Amino acid sequence: DQQVKQNSPSLSVQEGRISILNCDYTNSMFDYFLWYKKYPAEGPTFLISISSIKDKNEDGRFTVFLNKSAKHLSLHIVPSQPGDSAVYFCAASVNSGNTPLVFGKGTRLSVIA
Amino acid sequence: DAGVIQSPRHEVTEMGQEVTLRCKPISGHNSLFWYRQTMMRGLELLIYFNNNVPIDDSGMPEDRFSAKMPNASFSTLKIQPSEPRDSAVYFCASSLFTGPQETQYFGPGTRLLVL
């Protein structure tokens, strides 16, 4: 049973437009959420995170929104750039870290110039 | 900082052979995680260590898999005997837990192909 779900395997967006990647979770004990970006032949790299006490966290072009009641989070990238083309993984953990991350299966984002 | 180092980057072996994957975590980190990525199952946790002690190995698929962390700067994941279904990318990650949240940093992965 998948506790973290990314229902869109892929997404294509025009350069300069907004990319919205979605993630749903089922475990109400999750209190820390992260997004990782992965390029081919590389390991996932940390992008942005959010604690369950917040509903929004922003870092430059990247913003993560958390809706606890819906058990849903999303990553917004604006404006999207060709270099953003990668696989994006949503991850969650319990007890705010020091426990394993549970990952979604990823969404492949393609930003078209 | 060097980041998490994994070796080898690629491994091709024949069914039945022993495979050893190696990981050097980021200096000063106190948690280490082994993950496996496959098309079918995505990224799944195999085992993790806190302060060199194995905490949860429930993700290890079967007894053919074993992991050790003899010191804070080195860990191994061993598969013996290997099978074709073990073919995957294996990632090591490390973190420093200082509370309340910490981030895991991943190595580049080892791509394993068992023929």
mmCIF file with all atom_site columns, C-alpha atoms in Angstrom:
data_model
loop_
_atom_site.group_PDB
_atom_site.id
_atom_site.type_symbol
_atom_site.label_atom_id
_atom_site.label_alt_id
_atom_site.label_comp_id
_atom_site.label_asym_id
_atom_site.label_entity_id
_atom_site.label_seq_id
_atom_site.pdbx_PDB_ins_code
_atom_site.Cartn_x
_atom_site.Cartn_y
_atom_site.Cartn_z
_atom_site.occupancy
_atom_site.B_iso_or_equiv
_atom_site.pdbx_formal_charge
_atom_site.auth_seq_id
_atom_site.auth_comp_id
_atom_site.auth_asym_id
_atom_site.auth_atom_id
_atom_site.pdbx_PDB_model_num
ATOM 1   C CA . ASP A 1 1   ? 0.000  0.000   0.000   1.00 0.00 ? 1   ASP A CA 1
ATOM 2   C CA . GLN A 1 2   ? 1.545  3.234   -1.152  1.00 0.00 ? 2   GLN A CA 1
ATOM 3   C CA . GLN A 1 3   ? 1.600  5.854   1.564   1.00 0.00 ? 3   GLN A CA 1
ATOM 4   C CA . VAL A 1 4   ? 2.868  8.583   -0.753  1.00 0.00 ? 4   VAL A CA 1
ATOM 5   C CA . LYS A 1 5   ? 1.366  8.835   -4.206  1.00 0.00 ? 5   LYS A CA 1
ATOM 6   C CA . GLN A 1 6   ? 2.289  10.869  -7.224  1.00 0.00 ? 6   GLN A CA 1
ATOM 7   C CA . ASN A 1 7   ? -0.486 10.107  -9.637  1.00 0.00 ? 7   ASN A CA 1
ATOM 8   C CA . SER A 1 8   ? 0.995  11.846  -12.662 1.00 0.00 ? 8   SER A CA 1
ATOM 9   C CA . PRO A 1 9   ? 3.958  9.920   -14.058 1.00 0.00 ? 9   PRO A CA 1
ATOM 10  C CA . SER A 1 10  ? 4.822  12.760  -16.408 1.00 0.00 ? 10  SER A CA 1
ATOM 11  C CA . LEU A 1 11  ? 4.137  16.428  -17.078 1.00 0.00 ? 11  LEU A CA 1
ATOM 12  C CA . SER A 1 12  ? 5.069  18.711  -19.968 1.00 0.00 ? 12  SER A CA 1
ATOM 13  C CA . VAL A 1 13  ? 5.164  22.478  -19.592 1.00 0.00 ? 13  VAL A CA 1
ATOM 14  C CA . GLN A 1 14  ? 6.210  25.343  -21.802 1.00 0.00 ? 14  GLN A CA 1
ATOM 15  C CA . GLU A 1 15  ? 9.241  27.338  -20.749 1.00 0.00 ? 15  GLU A CA 1
ATOM 16  C CA . GLY A 1 16  ? 8.221  30.361  -18.705 1.00 0.00 ? 16  GLY A CA 1
ATOM 17  C CA . ARG A 1 17  ? 4.928  28.853  -17.571 1.00 0.00 ? 17  ARG A CA 1
ATOM 18  C CA . ILE A 1 18  ? 4.108  27.397  -14.165 1.00 0.00 ? 18  ILE A CA 1
ATOM 19  C CA . SER A 1 19  ? 4.744  23.744  -13.380 1.00 0.00 ? 19  SER A CA 1
ATOM 20  C CA . ILE A 1 20  ? 2.559  22.169  -10.716 1.00 0.00 ? 20  ILE A CA 1
ATOM 21  C CA . LEU A 1 21  ? 3.485  18.761  -9.368  1.00 0.00 ? 21  LEU A CA 1
ATOM 22  C CA . ASN A 1 22  ? 1.104  17.038  -7.017  1.00 0.00 ? 22  ASN A CA 1
ATOM 23  C CA . CYS A 1 23  ? 1.493  14.532  -4.222  1.00 0.00 ? 23  CYS A CA 1
ATOM 24  C CA . ASP A 1 24  ? -1.020 12.804  -1.944  1.00 0.00 ? 24  ASP A CA 1
ATOM 25  C CA . TYR A 1 25  ? -0.337 10.882  1.239   1.00 0.00 ? 25  TYR A CA 1
ATOM 26  C CA . THR A 1 26  ? -2.353 8.563   3.416   1.00 0.00 ? 26  THR A CA 1
ATOM 27  C CA . ASN A 1 27  ? -0.470 8.445   6.708   1.00 0.00 ? 27  ASN A CA 1
ATOM 28  C CA . SER A 1 28  ? -1.735 11.209  8.990   1.00 0.00 ? 28  SER A CA 1
ATOM 29  C CA . MET A 1 29  ? 1.377  10.787  11.144  1.00 0.00 ? 29  MET A CA 1
ATOM 30  C CA . PHE A 1 30  ? 3.590  12.316  8.471   1.00 0.00 ? 30  PHE A CA 1
ATOM 31  C CA . ASP A 1 31  ? 4.770  15.715  9.670   1.00 0.00 ? 31  ASP A CA 1
ATOM 32  C CA . TYR A 1 32  ? 7.631  16.590  7.375   1.00 0.00 ? 32  TYR A CA 1
ATOM 33  C CA . PHE A 1 33  ? 7.540  16.660  3.614   1.00 0.00 ? 33  PHE A CA 1
ATOM 34  C CA . LEU A 1 34  ? 10.277 17.071  1.050   1.00 0.00 ? 34  LEU A CA 1
ATOM 35  C CA . TRP A 1 35  ? 10.708 17.348  -2.673  1.00 0.00 ? 35  TRP A CA 1
ATOM 36  C CA . TYR A 1 36  ? 13.731 15.895  -4.398  1.00 0.00 ? 36  TYR A CA 1
ATOM 37  C CA . LYS A 1 37  ? 14.851 16.383  -7.983  1.00 0.00 ? 37  LYS A CA 1
ATOM 38  C CA . LYS A 1 38  ? 16.659 13.667  -9.896  1.00 0.00 ? 38  LYS A CA 1
ATOM 39  C CA . TYR A 1 39  ? 18.596 13.912  -13.133 1.00 0.00 ? 39  TYR A CA 1
ATOM 40  C CA . PRO A 1 40  ? 19.533 10.755  -15.082 1.00 0.00 ? 40  PRO A CA 1
ATOM 41  C CA . ALA A 1 41  ? 22.520 8.860   -13.684 1.00 0.00 ? 41  ALA A CA 1
ATOM 42  C CA . GLU A 1 42  ? 22.568 11.001  -10.545 1.00 0.00 ? 42  GLU A CA 1
ATOM 43  C CA . GLY A 1 43  ? 21.166 10.607  -7.055  1.00 0.00 ? 43  GLY A CA 1
ATOM 44  C CA . PRO A 1 44  ? 18.128 12.562  -5.905  1.00 0.00 ? 44  PRO A CA 1
ATOM 45  C CA . THR A 1 45  ? 19.002 16.051  -4.694  1.00 0.00 ? 45  THR A CA 1
ATOM 46  C CA . PHE A 1 46  ? 17.046 17.917  -2.059  1.00 0.00 ? 46  PHE A CA 1
ATOM 47  C CA . LEU A 1 47  ? 14.949 20.754  -3.402  1.00 0.00 ? 47  LEU A CA 1
ATOM 48  C CA . ILE A 1 48  ? 12.599 22.100  -0.758  1.00 0.00 ? 48  ILE A CA 1
ATOM 49  C CA . SER A 1 49  ? 10.776 20.940  2.358   1.00 0.00 ? 49  SER A CA 1
ATOM 50  C CA . ILE A 1 50  ? 7.850  21.886  4.552   1.00 0.00 ? 50  ILE A CA 1
ATOM 51  C CA . SER A 1 51  ? 6.871  21.091  8.092   1.00 0.00 ? 51  SER A CA 1
ATOM 52  C CA . SER A 1 52  ? 3.293  20.205  8.959   1.00 0.00 ? 52  SER A CA 1
ATOM 53  C CA . ILE A 1 53  ? 3.013  23.364  11.058  1.00 0.00 ? 53  ILE A CA 1
ATOM 54  C CA . LYS A 1 54  ? 3.183  25.431  7.876   1.00 0.00 ? 54  LYS A CA 1
ATOM 55  C CA . ASP A 1 55  ? 1.046  25.497  4.771   1.00 0.00 ? 55  ASP A CA 1
ATOM 56  C CA . LYS A 1 56  ? 3.526  27.171  2.447   1.00 0.00 ? 56  LYS A CA 1
ATOM 57  C CA . ASN A 1 57  ? 7.264  27.386  1.986   1.00 0.00 ? 57  ASN A CA 1
ATOM 58  C CA . GLU A 1 58  ? 8.974  29.358  -0.732  1.00 0.00 ? 58  GLU A CA 1
ATOM 59  C CA . ASP A 1 59  ? 12.508 29.274  -2.076  1.00 0.00 ? 59  ASP A CA 1
ATOM 60  C CA . GLY A 1 60  ? 13.121 31.323  -5.167  1.00 0.00 ? 60  GLY A CA 1
ATOM 61  C CA . ARG A 1 61  ? 11.174 29.862  -8.066  1.00 0.00 ? 61  ARG A CA 1
ATOM 62  C CA . PHE A 1 62  ? 10.022 26.910  -5.978  1.00 0.00 ? 62  PHE A CA 1
ATOM 63  C CA . THR A 1 63  ? 7.041  26.920  -3.627  1.00 0.00 ? 63  THR A CA 1
ATOM 64  C CA . VAL A 1 64  ? 5.581  23.974  -1.776  1.00 0.00 ? 64  VAL A CA 1
ATOM 65  C CA . PHE A 1 65  ? 2.002  24.066  -0.523  1.00 0.00 ? 65  PHE A CA 1
ATOM 66  C CA . LEU A 1 66  ? 0.624  21.716  2.115   1.00 0.00 ? 66  LEU A CA 1
ATOM 67  C CA . ASN A 1 67  ? -3.050 20.990  2.676   1.00 0.00 ? 67  ASN A CA 1
ATOM 68  C CA . LYS A 1 68  ? -3.174 18.774  5.754   1.00 0.00 ? 68  LYS A CA 1
ATOM 69  C CA . SER A 1 69  ? -6.915 18.254  5.723   1.00 0.00 ? 69  SER A CA 1
ATOM 70  C CA . ALA A 1 70  ? -6.733 16.929  2.183   1.00 0.00 ? 70  ALA A CA 1
ATOM 71  C CA . LYS A 1 71  ? -3.418 15.147  2.800   1.00 0.00 ? 71  LYS A CA 1
ATOM 72  C CA . HIS A 1 72  ? -2.102 16.824  -0.299  1.00 0.00 ? 72  HIS A CA 1
ATOM 73  C CA . LEU A 1 73  ? 0.956  18.797  -1.197  1.00 0.00 ? 73  LEU A CA 1
ATOM 74  C CA . SER A 1 74  ? 2.096  20.427  -4.371  1.00 0.00 ? 74  SER A CA 1
ATOM 75  C CA . LEU A 1 75  ? 5.266  21.902  -5.787  1.00 0.00 ? 75  LEU A CA 1
ATOM 76  C CA . HIS A 1 76  ? 5.012  25.000  -7.938  1.00 0.00 ? 76  HIS A CA 1
ATOM 77  C CA . ILE A 1 77  ? 7.855  26.046  -10.185 1.00 0.00 ? 77  ILE A CA 1
ATOM 78  C CA . VAL A 1 78  ? 7.533  29.464  -11.758 1.00 0.00 ? 78  VAL A CA 1
ATOM 79  C CA . PRO A 1 79  ? 8.790  30.344  -14.219 1.00 0.00 ? 79  PRO A CA 1
ATOM 80  C CA . SER A 1 80  ? 9.726  26.902  -15.492 1.00 0.00 ? 80  SER A CA 1
ATOM 81  C CA . GLN A 1 81  ? 13.082 26.566  -17.217 1.00 0.00 ? 81  GLN A CA 1
ATOM 82  C CA . PRO A 1 82  ? 14.477 23.817  -19.473 1.00 0.00 ? 82  PRO A CA 1
ATOM 83  C CA . GLY A 1 83  ? 17.007 22.957  -16.741 1.00 0.00 ? 83  GLY A CA 1
ATOM 84  C CA . ASP A 1 84  ? 14.097 22.024  -14.493 1.00 0.00 ? 84  ASP A CA 1
ATOM 85  C CA . SER A 1 85  ? 13.453 18.969  -16.672 1.00 0.00 ? 85  SER A CA 1
ATOM 86  C CA . ALA A 1 86  ? 13.981 16.038  -14.304 1.00 0.00 ? 86  ALA A CA 1
ATOM 87  C CA . VAL A 1 87  ? 12.108 13.501  -12.215 1.00 0.00 ? 87  VAL A CA 1
ATOM 88  C CA . TYR A 1 88  ? 10.618 14.994  -9.062  1.00 0.00 ? 88  TYR A CA 1
ATOM 89  C CA . PHE A 1 89  ? 10.027 12.837  -6.005  1.00 0.00 ? 89  PHE A CA 1
ATOM 90  C CA . CYS A 1 90  ? 7.752  13.716  -3.148  1.00 0.00 ? 90  CYS A CA 1
ATOM 91  C CA . ALA A 1 91  ? 8.805  12.259  0.221   1.00 0.00 ? 91  ALA A CA 1
ATOM 92  C CA . ALA A 1 92  ? 7.422  12.247  3.735   1.00 0.00 ? 92  ALA A CA 1
ATOM 93  C CA . SER A 1 93  ? 8.554  11.279  7.196   1.00 0.00 ? 93  SER A CA 1
ATOM 94  C CA . VAL A 1 94  ? 7.230  10.903  10.725  1.00 0.00 ? 94  VAL A CA 1
ATOM 95  C CA . ASN A 1 95  ? 8.662  12.653  13.771  1.00 0.00 ? 95  ASN A CA 1
ATOM 96  C CA . SER A 1 96  ? 10.194 15.398  11.692  1.00 0.00 ? 96  SER A CA 1
ATOM 97  C CA . GLY A 1 97  ? 13.155 13.436  10.497  1.00 0.00 ? 97  GLY A CA 1
ATOM 98  C CA . ASN A 1 98  ? 15.614 10.850  11.765  1.00 0.00 ? 98  ASN A CA 1
ATOM 99  C CA . THR A 1 99  ? 13.295 8.266   10.305  1.00 0.00 ? 99  THR A CA 1
ATOM 100 C CA . PRO A 1 100 ? 13.252 6.872   6.812   1.00 0.00 ? 100 PRO A CA 1
ATOM 101 C CA . LEU A 1 101 ? 11.688 8.871   4.061   1.00 0.00 ? 101 LEU A CA 1
ATOM 102 C CA . VAL A 1 102 ? 8.749  7.359   2.229   1.00 0.00 ? 102 VAL A CA 1
ATOM 103 C CA . PHE A 1 103 ? 8.922  8.288   -1.411  1.00 0.00 ? 103 PHE A CA 1
ATOM 104 C CA . GLY A 1 104 ? 6.376  8.610   -4.153  1.00 0.00 ? 104 GLY A CA 1
ATOM 105 C CA . LYS A 1 105 ? 7.188  7.044   -7.502  1.00 0.00 ? 105 LYS A CA 1
ATOM 106 C CA . GLY A 1 106 ? 8.083  10.357  -9.071  1.00 0.00 ? 106 GLY A CA 1
ATOM 107 C CA . THR A 1 107 ? 6.819  12.655  -11.792 1.00 0.00 ? 107 THR A CA 1
ATOM 108 C CA . ARG A 1 108 ? 8.914  13.305  -14.883 1.00 0.00 ? 108 ARG A CA 1
ATOM 109 C CA . LEU A 1 109 ? 8.788  16.991  -15.754 1.00 0.00 ? 109 LEU A CA 1
ATOM 110 C CA . SER A 1 110 ? 9.695  18.118  -19.236 1.00 0.00 ? 110 SER A CA 1
ATOM 111 C CA . VAL A 1 111 ? 10.040 21.845  -19.805 1.00 0.00 ? 111 VAL A CA 1
ATOM 112 C CA . ILE A 1 112 ? 9.819  22.623  -23.480 1.00 0.00 ? 112 ILE A CA 1
ATOM 113 C CA . ALA A 1 113 ? 11.691 25.608  -24.847 1.00 0.00 ? 113 ALA A CA 1
ATOM 114 C CA . ASP B 2 1   ? 32.303 18.954  0.993   1.00 0.00 ? 1   ASP B CA 1
ATOM 115 C CA . ALA B 2 2   ? 32.661 15.662  -0.907  1.00 0.00 ? 2   ALA B CA 1
ATOM 116 C CA . GLY B 2 3   ? 29.091 14.484  -0.593  1.00 0.00 ? 3   GLY B CA 1
ATOM 117 C CA . VAL B 2 4   ? 28.029 10.866  -0.294  1.00 0.00 ? 4   VAL B CA 1
ATOM 118 C CA . ILE B 2 5   ? 30.382 8.584   -2.207  1.00 0.00 ? 5   ILE B CA 1
ATOM 119 C CA . GLN B 2 6   ? 29.286 5.248   -3.625  1.00 0.00 ? 6   GLN B CA 1
ATOM 120 C CA . SER B 2 7   ? 31.283 2.578   -5.387  1.00 0.00 ? 7   SER B CA 1
ATOM 121 C CA . PRO B 2 8   ? 31.211 1.038   -7.820  1.00 0.00 ? 8   PRO B CA 1
ATOM 122 C CA . ARG B 2 9   ? 29.041 3.247   -10.021 1.00 0.00 ? 9   ARG B CA 1
ATOM 123 C CA . HIS B 2 10  ? 28.190 0.320   -12.270 1.00 0.00 ? 10  HIS B CA 1
ATOM 124 C CA . GLU B 2 11  ? 28.332 -3.400  -11.614 1.00 0.00 ? 11  GLU B CA 1
ATOM 125 C CA . VAL B 2 12  ? 27.557 -6.230  -14.011 1.00 0.00 ? 12  VAL B CA 1
ATOM 126 C CA . THR B 2 13  ? 27.656 -9.712  -12.592 1.00 0.00 ? 13  THR B CA 1
ATOM 127 C CA . GLU B 2 14  ? 26.314 -13.165 -13.214 1.00 0.00 ? 14  GLU B CA 1
ATOM 128 C CA . MET B 2 15  ? 23.557 -14.818 -11.253 1.00 0.00 ? 15  MET B CA 1
ATOM 129 C CA . GLY B 2 16  ? 24.872 -16.528 -8.162  1.00 0.00 ? 16  GLY B CA 1
ATOM 130 C CA . GLN B 2 17  ? 27.826 -14.230 -7.663  1.00 0.00 ? 17  GLN B CA 1
ATOM 131 C CA . GLU B 2 18  ? 28.374 -12.119 -4.570  1.00 0.00 ? 18  GLU B CA 1
ATOM 132 C CA . VAL B 2 19  ? 27.980 -8.380  -4.977  1.00 0.00 ? 19  VAL B CA 1
ATOM 133 C CA . THR B 2 20  ? 29.248 -5.756  -2.524  1.00 0.00 ? 20  THR B CA 1
ATOM 134 C CA . LEU B 2 21  ? 28.192 -2.142  -2.750  1.00 0.00 ? 21  LEU B CA 1
ATOM 135 C CA . ARG B 2 22  ? 30.052 0.507   -0.769  1.00 0.00 ? 22  ARG B CA 1
ATOM 136 C CA . CYS B 2 23  ? 29.101 3.843   0.693   1.00 0.00 ? 23  CYS B CA 1
ATOM 137 C CA . LYS B 2 24  ? 30.984 6.645   2.399   1.00 0.00 ? 24  LYS B CA 1
ATOM 138 C CA . PRO B 2 25  ? 28.565 9.072   4.056   1.00 0.00 ? 25  PRO B CA 1
ATOM 139 C CA . ILE B 2 26  ? 29.127 12.776  4.479   1.00 0.00 ? 26  ILE B CA 1
ATOM 140 C CA . SER B 2 27  ? 31.581 13.384  7.291   1.00 0.00 ? 27  SER B CA 1
ATOM 141 C CA . GLY B 2 28  ? 29.804 14.148  10.558  1.00 0.00 ? 28  GLY B CA 1
ATOM 142 C CA . HIS B 2 29  ? 26.478 12.636  9.541   1.00 0.00 ? 29  HIS B CA 1
ATOM 143 C CA . ASN B 2 30  ? 25.020 10.170  12.023  1.00 0.00 ? 30  ASN B CA 1
ATOM 144 C CA . SER B 2 31  ? 22.361 8.406   9.957   1.00 0.00 ? 31  SER B CA 1
ATOM 145 C CA . LEU B 2 32  ? 22.824 6.275   6.868   1.00 0.00 ? 32  LEU B CA 1
ATOM 146 C CA . PHE B 2 33  ? 20.165 4.849   4.575   1.00 0.00 ? 33  PHE B CA 1
ATOM 147 C CA . TRP B 2 34  ? 20.232 2.300   1.761   1.00 0.00 ? 34  TRP B CA 1
ATOM 148 C CA . TYR B 2 35  ? 17.526 2.603   -0.919  1.00 0.00 ? 35  TYR B CA 1
ATOM 149 C CA . ARG B 2 36  ? 16.772 0.639   -4.060  1.00 0.00 ? 36  ARG B CA 1
ATOM 150 C CA . GLN B 2 37  ? 15.121 2.100   -7.128  1.00 0.00 ? 37  GLN B CA 1
ATOM 151 C CA . THR B 2 38  ? 13.262 -0.011  -9.672  1.00 0.00 ? 38  THR B CA 1
ATOM 152 C CA . MET B 2 39  ? 10.729 0.874   -12.327 1.00 0.00 ? 39  MET B CA 1
ATOM 153 C CA . MET B 2 40  ? 8.039  -1.175  -10.630 1.00 0.00 ? 40  MET B CA 1
ATOM 154 C CA . ARG B 2 41  ? 8.496  -0.136  -7.014  1.00 0.00 ? 41  ARG B CA 1
ATOM 155 C CA . GLY B 2 42  ? 10.164 3.255   -7.256  1.00 0.00 ? 42  GLY B CA 1
ATOM 156 C CA . LEU B 2 43  ? 12.504 4.258   -4.411  1.00 0.00 ? 43  LEU B CA 1
ATOM 157 C CA . GLU B 2 44  ? 12.211 1.905   -1.475  1.00 0.00 ? 44  GLU B CA 1
ATOM 158 C CA . LEU B 2 45  ? 14.131 1.833   1.783   1.00 0.00 ? 45  LEU B CA 1
ATOM 159 C CA . LEU B 2 46  ? 16.148 -1.308  2.461   1.00 0.00 ? 46  LEU B CA 1
ATOM 160 C CA . ILE B 2 47  ? 17.806 -0.529  5.803   1.00 0.00 ? 47  ILE B CA 1
ATOM 161 C CA . TYR B 2 48  ? 18.973 2.397   7.864   1.00 0.00 ? 48  TYR B CA 1
ATOM 162 C CA . PHE B 2 49  ? 21.535 2.996   10.592  1.00 0.00 ? 49  PHE B CA 1
ATOM 163 C CA . ASN B 2 50  ? 21.712 5.560   13.371  1.00 0.00 ? 50  ASN B CA 1
ATOM 164 C CA . ASN B 2 51  ? 25.160 6.037   14.920  1.00 0.00 ? 51  ASN B CA 1
ATOM 165 C CA . ASN B 2 52  ? 26.332 2.896   13.100  1.00 0.00 ? 52  ASN B CA 1
ATOM 166 C CA . VAL B 2 53  ? 23.591 0.736   14.610  1.00 0.00 ? 53  VAL B CA 1
ATOM 167 C CA . PRO B 2 54  ? 21.005 -0.897  12.311  1.00 0.00 ? 54  PRO B CA 1
ATOM 168 C CA . ILE B 2 55  ? 17.592 0.418   13.284  1.00 0.00 ? 55  ILE B CA 1
ATOM 169 C CA . ASP B 2 56  ? 15.195 -0.995  10.738  1.00 0.00 ? 56  ASP B CA 1
ATOM 170 C CA . ASP B 2 57  ? 15.993 -3.670  8.165   1.00 0.00 ? 57  ASP B CA 1
ATOM 171 C CA . SER B 2 58  ? 12.419 -4.607  7.377   1.00 0.00 ? 58  SER B CA 1
ATOM 172 C CA . GLY B 2 59  ? 12.885 -3.444  3.816   1.00 0.00 ? 59  GLY B CA 1
ATOM 173 C CA . MET B 2 60  ? 15.644 -5.919  3.074   1.00 0.00 ? 60  MET B CA 1
ATOM 174 C CA . PRO B 2 61  ? 14.030 -8.251  0.542   1.00 0.00 ? 61  PRO B CA 1
ATOM 175 C CA . GLU B 2 62  ? 15.395 -11.524 1.868   1.00 0.00 ? 62  GLU B CA 1
ATOM 176 C CA . ASP B 2 63  ? 18.295 -13.168 3.630   1.00 0.00 ? 63  ASP B CA 1
ATOM 177 C CA . ARG B 2 64  ? 20.457 -12.849 0.565   1.00 0.00 ? 64  ARG B CA 1
ATOM 178 C CA . PHE B 2 65  ? 20.817 -9.162  1.448   1.00 0.00 ? 65  PHE B CA 1
ATOM 179 C CA . SER B 2 66  ? 22.959 -7.949  4.327   1.00 0.00 ? 66  SER B CA 1
ATOM 180 C CA . ALA B 2 67  ? 24.322 -4.560  5.351   1.00 0.00 ? 67  ALA B CA 1
ATOM 181 C CA . LYS B 2 68  ? 27.001 -3.450  7.749   1.00 0.00 ? 68  LYS B CA 1
ATOM 182 C CA . MET B 2 69  ? 28.314 -0.198  9.096   1.00 0.00 ? 69  MET B CA 1
ATOM 183 C CA . PRO B 2 70  ? 31.575 -0.950  10.909  1.00 0.00 ? 70  PRO B CA 1
ATOM 184 C CA . ASN B 2 71  ? 32.309 2.737   11.525  1.00 0.00 ? 71  ASN B CA 1
ATOM 185 C CA . ALA B 2 72  ? 30.848 6.190   10.957  1.00 0.00 ? 72  ALA B CA 1
ATOM 186 C CA . SER B 2 73  ? 32.509 6.608   7.587   1.00 0.00 ? 73  SER B CA 1
ATOM 187 C CA . PHE B 2 74  ? 31.765 3.359   5.793   1.00 0.00 ? 74  PHE B CA 1
ATOM 188 C CA . SER B 2 75  ? 28.900 1.019   5.005   1.00 0.00 ? 75  SER B CA 1
ATOM 189 C CA . THR B 2 76  ? 28.432 -1.988  2.753   1.00 0.00 ? 76  THR B CA 1
ATOM 190 C CA . LEU B 2 77  ? 25.419 -3.663  1.211   1.00 0.00 ? 77  LEU B CA 1
ATOM 191 C CA . LYS B 2 78  ? 26.053 -7.247  0.187   1.00 0.00 ? 78  LYS B CA 1
ATOM 192 C CA . ILE B 2 79  ? 23.953 -9.532  -1.988  1.00 0.00 ? 79  ILE B CA 1
ATOM 193 C CA . GLN B 2 80  ? 24.866 -13.199 -1.887  1.00 0.00 ? 80  GLN B CA 1
ATOM 194 C CA . PRO B 2 81  ? 23.905 -14.956 -4.090  1.00 0.00 ? 81  PRO B CA 1
ATOM 195 C CA . SER B 2 82  ? 22.718 -12.361 -6.563  1.00 0.00 ? 82  SER B CA 1
ATOM 196 C CA . GLU B 2 83  ? 19.717 -12.927 -8.825  1.00 0.00 ? 83  GLU B CA 1
ATOM 197 C CA . PRO B 2 84  ? 18.516 -11.161 -11.989 1.00 0.00 ? 84  PRO B CA 1
ATOM 198 C CA . ARG B 2 85  ? 15.609 -9.600  -10.080 1.00 0.00 ? 85  ARG B CA 1
ATOM 199 C CA . ASP B 2 86  ? 18.140 -7.740  -7.931  1.00 0.00 ? 86  ASP B CA 1
ATOM 200 C CA . SER B 2 87  ? 18.991 -5.576  -10.934 1.00 0.00 ? 87  SER B CA 1
ATOM 201 C CA . ALA B 2 88  ? 18.277 -2.006  -9.895  1.00 0.00 ? 88  ALA B CA 1
ATOM 202 C CA . VAL B 2 89  ? 19.935 1.246   -8.879  1.00 0.00 ? 89  VAL B CA 1
ATOM 203 C CA . TYR B 2 90  ? 21.029 1.228   -5.261  1.00 0.00 ? 90  TYR B CA 1
ATOM 204 C CA . PHE B 2 91  ? 21.352 4.550   -3.448  1.00 0.00 ? 91  PHE B CA 1
ATOM 205 C CA . CYS B 2 92  ? 23.018 5.383   -0.200  1.00 0.00 ? 92  CYS B CA 1
ATOM 206 C CA . ALA B 2 93  ? 21.970 8.512   1.683   1.00 0.00 ? 93  ALA B CA 1
ATOM 207 C CA . SER B 2 94  ? 23.178 10.150  4.871   1.00 0.00 ? 94  SER B CA 1
ATOM 208 C CA . SER B 2 95  ? 21.873 12.786  7.226   1.00 0.00 ? 95  SER B CA 1
ATOM 209 C CA . LEU B 2 96  ? 22.674 14.614  10.409  1.00 0.00 ? 96  LEU B CA 1
ATOM 210 C CA . PHE B 2 97  ? 19.827 14.519  12.824  1.00 0.00 ? 97  PHE B CA 1
ATOM 211 C CA . THR B 2 98  ? 19.888 17.590  14.990  1.00 0.00 ? 98  THR B CA 1
ATOM 212 C CA . GLY B 2 99  ? 16.132 18.041  15.205  1.00 0.00 ? 99  GLY B CA 1
ATOM 213 C CA . PRO B 2 100 ? 13.544 19.104  14.431  1.00 0.00 ? 100 PRO B CA 1
ATOM 214 C CA . GLN B 2 101 ? 14.020 18.235  10.784  1.00 0.00 ? 101 GLN B CA 1
ATOM 215 C CA . GLU B 2 102 ? 16.881 16.912  8.781   1.00 0.00 ? 102 GLU B CA 1
ATOM 216 C CA . THR B 2 103 ? 17.540 16.379  5.122   1.00 0.00 ? 103 THR B CA 1
ATOM 217 C CA . GLN B 2 104 ? 18.906 13.217  3.594   1.00 0.00 ? 104 GLN B CA 1
ATOM 218 C CA . TYR B 2 105 ? 21.671 13.621  1.023   1.00 0.00 ? 105 TYR B CA 1
ATOM 219 C CA . PHE B 2 106 ? 21.983 10.966  -1.636  1.00 0.00 ? 106 PHE B CA 1
ATOM 220 C CA . GLY B 2 107 ? 24.970 9.493   -3.362  1.00 0.00 ? 107 GLY B CA 1
ATOM 221 C CA . PRO B 2 108 ? 25.063 9.017   -7.148  1.00 0.00 ? 108 PRO B CA 1
ATOM 222 C CA . GLY B 2 109 ? 23.938 5.406   -6.902  1.00 0.00 ? 109 GLY B CA 1
ATOM 223 C CA . THR B 2 110 ? 25.255 2.047   -8.049  1.00 0.00 ? 110 THR B CA 1
ATOM 224 C CA . ARG B 2 111 ? 23.587 0.614   -11.130 1.00 0.00 ? 111 ARG B CA 1
ATOM 225 C CA . LEU B 2 112 ? 23.559 -3.166  -10.719 1.00 0.00 ? 112 LEU B CA 1
ATOM 226 C CA . LEU B 2 113 ? 22.838 -5.601  -13.522 1.00 0.00 ? 113 LEU B CA 1
ATOM 227 C CA . VAL B 2 114 ? 22.657 -9.290  -12.705 1.00 0.00 ? 114 VAL B CA 1
ATOM 228 C CA . LEU B 2 115 ? 22.688 -11.501 -15.786 1.00 0.00 ? 115 LEU B CA 1
#
